[in-house]
mmCIF file of C-alpha atoms in Angstrom:
data_model
loop_
_atom_site.group_PDB
_atom_site.id
_atom_site.type_symbol
_atom_site.label_atom_id
_atom_site.label_comp_id
_atom_site.label_asym_id
_atom_site.label_seq_id
_atom_site.Cartn_x
_atom_site.Cartn_y
_atom_site.Cartn_z
ATOM 1 C CA MET J 236 0.139 0.014 0.134
ATOM 2 C CA GLU J 237 1.297 3.439 -0.739
ATOM 3 C CA PRO J 238 2.208 5.391 2.377
ATOM 4 C CA THR J 239 0.423 8.505 1.049
ATOM 5 C CA SER J 240 -2.774 6.960 -0.127
ATOM 6 C CA PRO J 241 -5.956 7.079 2.208
ATOM 7 C CA ILE J 242 -7.171 4.054 3.953
ATOM 8 C CA THR J 243 -10.692 2.934 3.332
ATOM 9 C CA LEU J 244 -12.430 1.379 6.183
ATOM 10 C CA ALA J 245 -15.792 -0.119 5.979
ATOM 11 C CA VAL J 246 -17.859 -0.702 9.278
ATOM 12 C CA ILE J 247 -21.021 -3.038 9.296
ATOM 13 C CA SER J 248 -23.129 -2.784 12.404
ATOM 14 C CA GLY J 249 -25.707 -5.562 12.718
ATOM 15 C CA GLY J 250 -27.637 -4.119 15.696
ATOM 16 C CA LEU J 251 -31.513 -4.382 15.388
ATOM 17 C CA SER J 252 -32.297 -2.117 18.216
ATOM 18 C CA GLN J 253 -32.264 1.722 18.495
ATOM 19 C CA PRO J 254 -30.225 2.818 20.331
ATOM 20 C CA SER J 255 -27.762 -0.335 19.925
ATOM 21 C CA SER J 256 -25.008 -1.720 21.888
ATOM 22 C CA THR J 257 -23.820 -3.296 18.950
ATOM 23 C CA ARG J 258 -23.380 0.072 17.079
ATOM 24 C CA LEU J 259 -21.654 1.504 20.338
ATOM 25 C CA LEU J 260 -18.920 -1.263 20.117
ATOM 26 C CA ALA J 261 -18.685 -0.768 16.411
ATOM 27 C CA ASP J 262 -18.116 3.068 17.046
ATOM 28 C CA ARG J 263 -15.471 2.202 19.851
ATOM 29 C CA LEU J 264 -13.788 -0.233 17.642
ATOM 30 C CA THR J 265 -13.610 2.209 14.748
ATOM 31 C CA GLU J 266 -12.163 4.969 16.974
ATOM 32 C CA ALA J 267 -9.471 2.555 18.153
ATOM 33 C CA ALA J 268 -8.471 1.533 14.630
ATOM 34 C CA THR J 269 -8.523 4.967 13.253
ATOM 35 C CA GLY J 270 -6.687 6.294 16.087
ATOM 36 C CA HIS J 271 -3.822 3.922 15.409
ATOM 37 C CA LEU J 272 -3.840 4.763 11.733
ATOM 38 C CA ALA J 273 -3.848 8.530 12.493
ATOM 39 C CA ARG J 274 -0.953 7.980 14.792
ATOM 40 C CA ALA J 275 0.871 6.319 11.946
ATOM 41 C CA GLY J 276 0.197 9.447 9.873
ATOM 42 C CA ARG J 277 -2.496 7.681 7.760
ATOM 43 C CA GLU J 278 -5.669 9.338 6.362
ATOM 44 C CA VAL J 279 -8.931 7.271 6.742
ATOM 45 C CA LEU J 280 -11.902 7.206 4.535
ATOM 46 C CA LEU J 281 -14.673 5.716 6.527
ATOM 47 C CA HIS J 282 -17.998 4.040 5.109
ATOM 48 C CA LEU J 283 -20.333 2.968 8.237
ATOM 49 C CA ARG J 284 -23.574 1.022 7.697
ATOM 50 C CA GLU J 285 -25.981 -0.357 9.866
ATOM 51 C CA LEU J 286 -27.912 -3.146 8.645
ATOM 52 C CA ARG J 287 -31.248 -2.511 10.236
ATOM 53 C CA PRO J 288 -32.258 0.066 7.568
ATOM 54 C CA LEU J 289 -31.120 -2.512 4.848
ATOM 55 C CA ALA J 290 -33.369 -5.339 6.199
ATOM 56 C CA THR J 291 -36.100 -5.090 3.449
ATOM 57 C CA PRO J 292 -33.646 -4.471 0.557
ATOM 58 C CA ILE J 293 -31.563 -7.415 1.639
ATOM 59 C CA SER J 294 -34.640 -9.614 1.681
ATOM 60 C CA HIS J 295 -35.688 -8.572 -1.655
ATOM 61 C CA HIS J 296 -32.369 -9.305 -3.077
ATOM 62 C CA LEU J 297 -32.097 -12.857 -1.818
ATOM 63 C CA LEU J 298 -35.502 -13.211 -3.577
ATOM 64 C CA SER J 299 -34.905 -11.280 -6.815
ATOM 65 C CA GLY J 300 -31.247 -11.194 -7.227
ATOM 66 C CA PHE J 301 -31.254 -7.471 -7.837
ATOM 67 C CA PRO J 302 -30.072 -5.136 -4.993
ATOM 68 C CA ALA J 303 -31.689 -1.696 -4.260
ATOM 69 C CA GLN J 304 -29.342 1.308 -4.710
ATOM 70 C CA SER J 305 -28.454 1.544 -0.711
ATOM 71 C CA LEU J 306 -27.910 -2.126 -0.551
ATOM 72 C CA GLY J 307 -25.609 -2.170 -3.706
ATOM 73 C CA GLU J 308 -23.693 0.771 -2.290
ATOM 74 C CA ALA J 309 -23.062 -0.824 1.050
ATOM 75 C CA LEU J 310 -21.997 -3.945 -0.759
ATOM 76 C CA GLU J 311 -19.598 -2.027 -2.866
ATOM 77 C CA GLU J 312 -18.019 -0.111 0.065
ATOM 78 C CA VAL J 313 -17.387 -3.403 1.806
ATOM 79 C CA SER J 314 -15.914 -5.203 -1.416
ATOM 80 C CA THR J 315 -13.581 -2.067 -2.074
ATOM 81 C CA ALA J 316 -12.572 -1.159 1.374
ATOM 82 C CA ASP J 317 -8.979 -1.813 2.559
ATOM 83 C CA ALA J 318 -10.172 -3.137 5.710
ATOM 84 C CA LEU J 319 -13.553 -4.159 7.314
ATOM 85 C CA ILE J 320 -14.884 -3.878 10.936
ATOM 86 C CA ALA J 321 -17.955 -6.241 11.406
ATOM 87 C CA VAL J 322 -20.137 -6.326 14.617
ATOM 88 C CA SER J 323 -23.155 -8.810 15.265
ATOM 89 C CA PRO J 324 -25.655 -9.145 18.045
ATOM 90 C CA ILE J 325 -25.516 -12.873 19.354
ATOM 91 C CA PHE J 326 -28.935 -14.599 19.227
ATOM 92 C CA SER J 327 -28.970 -18.456 20.184
ATOM 93 C CA ALA J 328 -25.137 -18.631 20.256
ATOM 94 C CA SER J 329 -24.645 -17.255 16.702
ATOM 95 C CA TYR J 330 -24.631 -14.275 14.515
ATOM 96 C CA SER J 331 -27.819 -12.686 13.563
ATOM 97 C CA GLY J 332 -29.616 -13.904 10.609
ATOM 98 C CA LEU J 333 -29.604 -10.316 8.979
ATOM 99 C CA PHE J 334 -25.940 -10.136 9.368
ATOM 100 C CA LYS J 335 -25.292 -13.464 7.806
ATOM 101 C CA SER J 336 -27.772 -12.526 4.838
ATOM 102 C CA PHE J 337 -25.824 -9.332 4.233
ATOM 103 C CA PHE J 338 -22.332 -11.230 3.928
ATOM 104 C CA ASP J 339 -23.971 -13.843 1.828
ATOM 105 C CA LEU J 340 -24.585 -11.354 -0.912
ATOM 106 C CA LEU J 341 -20.961 -10.316 -1.400
ATOM 107 C CA ASP J 342 -19.472 -11.418 -4.604
ATOM 108 C CA PRO J 343 -17.032 -14.435 -4.190
ATOM 109 C CA GLY J 344 -13.564 -13.427 -3.355
ATOM 110 C CA ALA J 345 -14.757 -9.881 -2.057
ATOM 111 C CA LEU J 346 -13.278 -10.376 1.167
ATOM 112 C CA ALA J 347 -10.100 -12.402 0.123
ATOM 113 C CA GLY J 348 -6.842 -11.107 1.873
ATOM 114 C CA LYS J 349 -8.779 -8.211 3.461
ATOM 115 C CA PRO J 350 -8.038 -7.206 7.099
ATOM 116 C CA VAL J 351 -11.057 -7.760 9.218
ATOM 117 C CA LEU J 352 -11.973 -7.058 12.797
ATOM 118 C CA ILE J 353 -14.840 -8.843 14.178
ATOM 119 C CA GLY J 354 -16.993 -8.040 17.139
ATOM 120 C CA ALA J 355 -20.128 -9.011 18.866
ATOM 121 C CA THR J 356 -22.462 -8.173 21.465
ATOM 122 C CA GLY J 357 -24.865 -10.150 23.790
ATOM 123 C CA GLY J 358 -26.718 -10.098 27.045
ATOM 124 C CA THR J 359 -24.227 -12.470 28.994
ATOM 125 C CA ALA J 360 -20.785 -13.546 28.513
ATOM 126 C CA ARG J 361 -22.000 -17.123 27.911
ATOM 127 C CA HIS J 362 -22.227 -16.109 24.174
ATOM 128 C CA SER J 363 -18.708 -14.955 23.626
ATOM 129 C CA LEU J 364 -17.519 -18.176 22.197
ATOM 130 C CA ALA J 365 -19.783 -17.216 19.250
ATOM 131 C CA LEU J 366 -17.000 -15.183 17.839
ATOM 132 C CA GLU J 367 -14.718 -18.096 17.371
ATOM 133 C CA HIS J 368 -17.273 -20.884 16.394
ATOM 134 C CA ALA J 369 -19.297 -18.569 14.304
ATOM 135 C CA LEU J 370 -17.837 -15.266 13.043
ATOM 136 C CA ARG J 371 -14.361 -16.128 12.687
ATOM 137 C CA PRO J 372 -15.319 -19.322 10.505
ATOM 138 C CA LEU J 373 -17.577 -16.935 8.687
ATOM 139 C CA PHE J 374 -14.724 -14.704 7.560
ATOM 140 C CA ALA J 375 -12.117 -17.341 7.375
ATOM 141 C CA TYR J 376 -14.324 -19.109 4.630
ATOM 142 C CA GLN J 377 -14.553 -15.813 2.722
ATOM 143 C CA ARG J 378 -10.566 -16.021 2.939
ATOM 144 C CA ALA J 379 -10.359 -12.804 4.993
ATOM 145 C CA LEU J 380 -7.293 -11.989 7.082
ATOM 146 C CA VAL J 381 -9.127 -11.676 10.657
ATOM 147 C CA ALA J 382 -7.361 -9.869 13.528
ATOM 148 C CA PRO J 383 -6.310 -12.078 16.305
ATOM 149 C CA THR J 384 -8.237 -10.210 19.068
ATOM 150 C CA ALA J 385 -12.141 -10.630 18.709
ATOM 151 C CA VAL J 386 -14.024 -8.322 20.927
ATOM 152 C CA PHE J 387 -17.269 -9.574 22.817
ATOM 153 C CA ALA J 388 -19.043 -7.058 24.908
ATOM 154 C CA ALA J 389 -21.749 -8.401 27.494
ATOM 155 C CA SER J 390 -24.026 -6.137 29.229
ATOM 156 C CA GLU J 391 -21.833 -6.106 32.277
ATOM 157 C CA ASP J 392 -18.709 -5.367 30.188
ATOM 158 C CA TRP J 393 -19.471 -1.858 29.465
ATOM 159 C CA GLY J 394 -18.886 -0.773 33.244
ATOM 160 C CA GLY J 395 -16.361 -3.635 34.234
ATOM 161 C CA THR J 396 -12.783 -3.705 34.758
ATOM 162 C CA GLY J 397 -12.331 -7.362 33.531
ATOM 163 C CA ASP J 398 -10.878 -10.249 35.745
ATOM 164 C CA THR J 399 -7.505 -12.190 36.168
ATOM 165 C CA HIS J 400 -8.257 -13.935 32.766
ATOM 166 C CA THR J 401 -9.823 -11.229 30.599
ATOM 167 C CA ASP J 402 -8.825 -7.636 30.208
ATOM 168 C CA SER J 403 -11.283 -4.771 30.411
ATOM 169 C CA LEU J 404 -13.491 -4.035 27.422
ATOM 170 C CA PRO J 405 -11.578 -0.807 26.636
ATOM 171 C CA ALA J 406 -8.321 -2.752 26.834
ATOM 172 C CA ARG J 407 -9.655 -5.432 24.466
ATOM 173 C CA ILE J 408 -10.922 -2.657 22.053
ATOM 174 C CA GLU J 409 -7.470 -0.758 21.948
ATOM 175 C CA ARG J 410 -5.632 -4.052 21.476
ATOM 176 C CA ALA J 411 -8.095 -5.215 18.602
ATOM 177 C CA GLY J 412 -7.845 -1.670 16.966
ATOM 178 C CA GLY J 413 -4.202 -1.802 16.945
ATOM 179 C CA GLU J 414 -3.951 -5.225 15.355
ATOM 180 C CA LEU J 415 -6.141 -4.211 12.550
ATOM 181 C CA ALA J 416 -4.237 -1.205 12.044
ATOM 182 C CA ALA J 417 -0.978 -3.221 11.772
ATOM 183 C CA LEU J 418 -2.721 -5.603 9.294
ATOM 184 C CA VAL J 419 -3.779 -2.742 7.042
ATOM 185 C CA LEU J 420 -0.482 -1.015 6.912
ATOM 186 C CA ALA J 421 1.039 -4.316 5.864
ATOM 187 C CA ALA J 422 -1.517 -5.164 3.457
ATOM 188 C CA PRO J 423 -1.750 -4.188 -0.412
ATOM 189 C CA ALA J 424 -4.371 -1.757 -1.183
ATOM 190 C CA HIS J 425 -7.801 -2.655 -2.655
ATOM 191 C CA PRO J 426 -9.473 -0.846 -5.587
ATOM 192 C CA ARG J 427 -12.181 1.622 -4.528
ATOM 193 C CA PRO J 428 -14.228 4.405 -6.173
ATOM 194 C CA ALA J 429 -12.729 7.821 -6.364
ATOM 195 C CA GLY J 430 -14.275 10.993 -4.700
ATOM 196 C CA SER J 431 -14.918 9.670 -1.305
ATOM 197 C CA PRO J 432 -14.576 12.366 1.291
ATOM 198 C CA ALA J 433 -11.673 12.006 3.750
ATOM 199 C CA VAL J 434 -12.532 11.188 7.425
ATOM 200 C CA THR J 435 -10.266 11.537 10.598
ATOM 201 C CA PRO J 436 -10.971 10.530 13.906
ATOM 202 C CA SER J 437 -11.411 14.230 15.118
ATOM 203 C CA ALA J 438 -14.112 14.672 12.332
ATOM 204 C CA LEU J 439 -15.969 11.733 13.588
ATOM 205 C CA GLY J 440 -16.256 13.215 17.023
ATOM 206 C CA PHE J 441 -13.476 10.679 18.262
ATOM 207 C CA HIS J 442 -11.181 12.396 20.752
#
């Protein structure tokens, strides 16, 4: 990747509620990753999509094979980004159906070699292994380069300090963001449409 070229980061939040803890985790992971990239002197182009407004277009596309404009744009953003952050709520020990349906619509090879940071939210820590037995295999199947640290946030994690075996949620988020940034800086660039506005952490309200 050319040192002066902007880095495009796609962020997919699969939260179904408003407000959404899944979106909150996606924002925190984005803040961490863009912070590390900014400290490395890199400009970031950010494309953040929530799947909730795309639920009907995703359903129609699965039935008809033709994406609506908003869905087509979201799929293009993910396909052409240099890196991806993907966060899903966990239901019945796996990602949501909406989350899986969106990634089913990507063209084969769209994520091959792409650095990806995965995260998930759930009511209790009992769901945390879904990251390793559901989300990580999903992206490994698509030949993505998945960051070692996957971040799960249970309800109690938002105000917790971790324990002797697990770092606090902020520490895990920061570590994961650093890992994604390192993967991005070492990876070749993916082609993307020209003309997207640059976004820096401060412009996003991240401090």
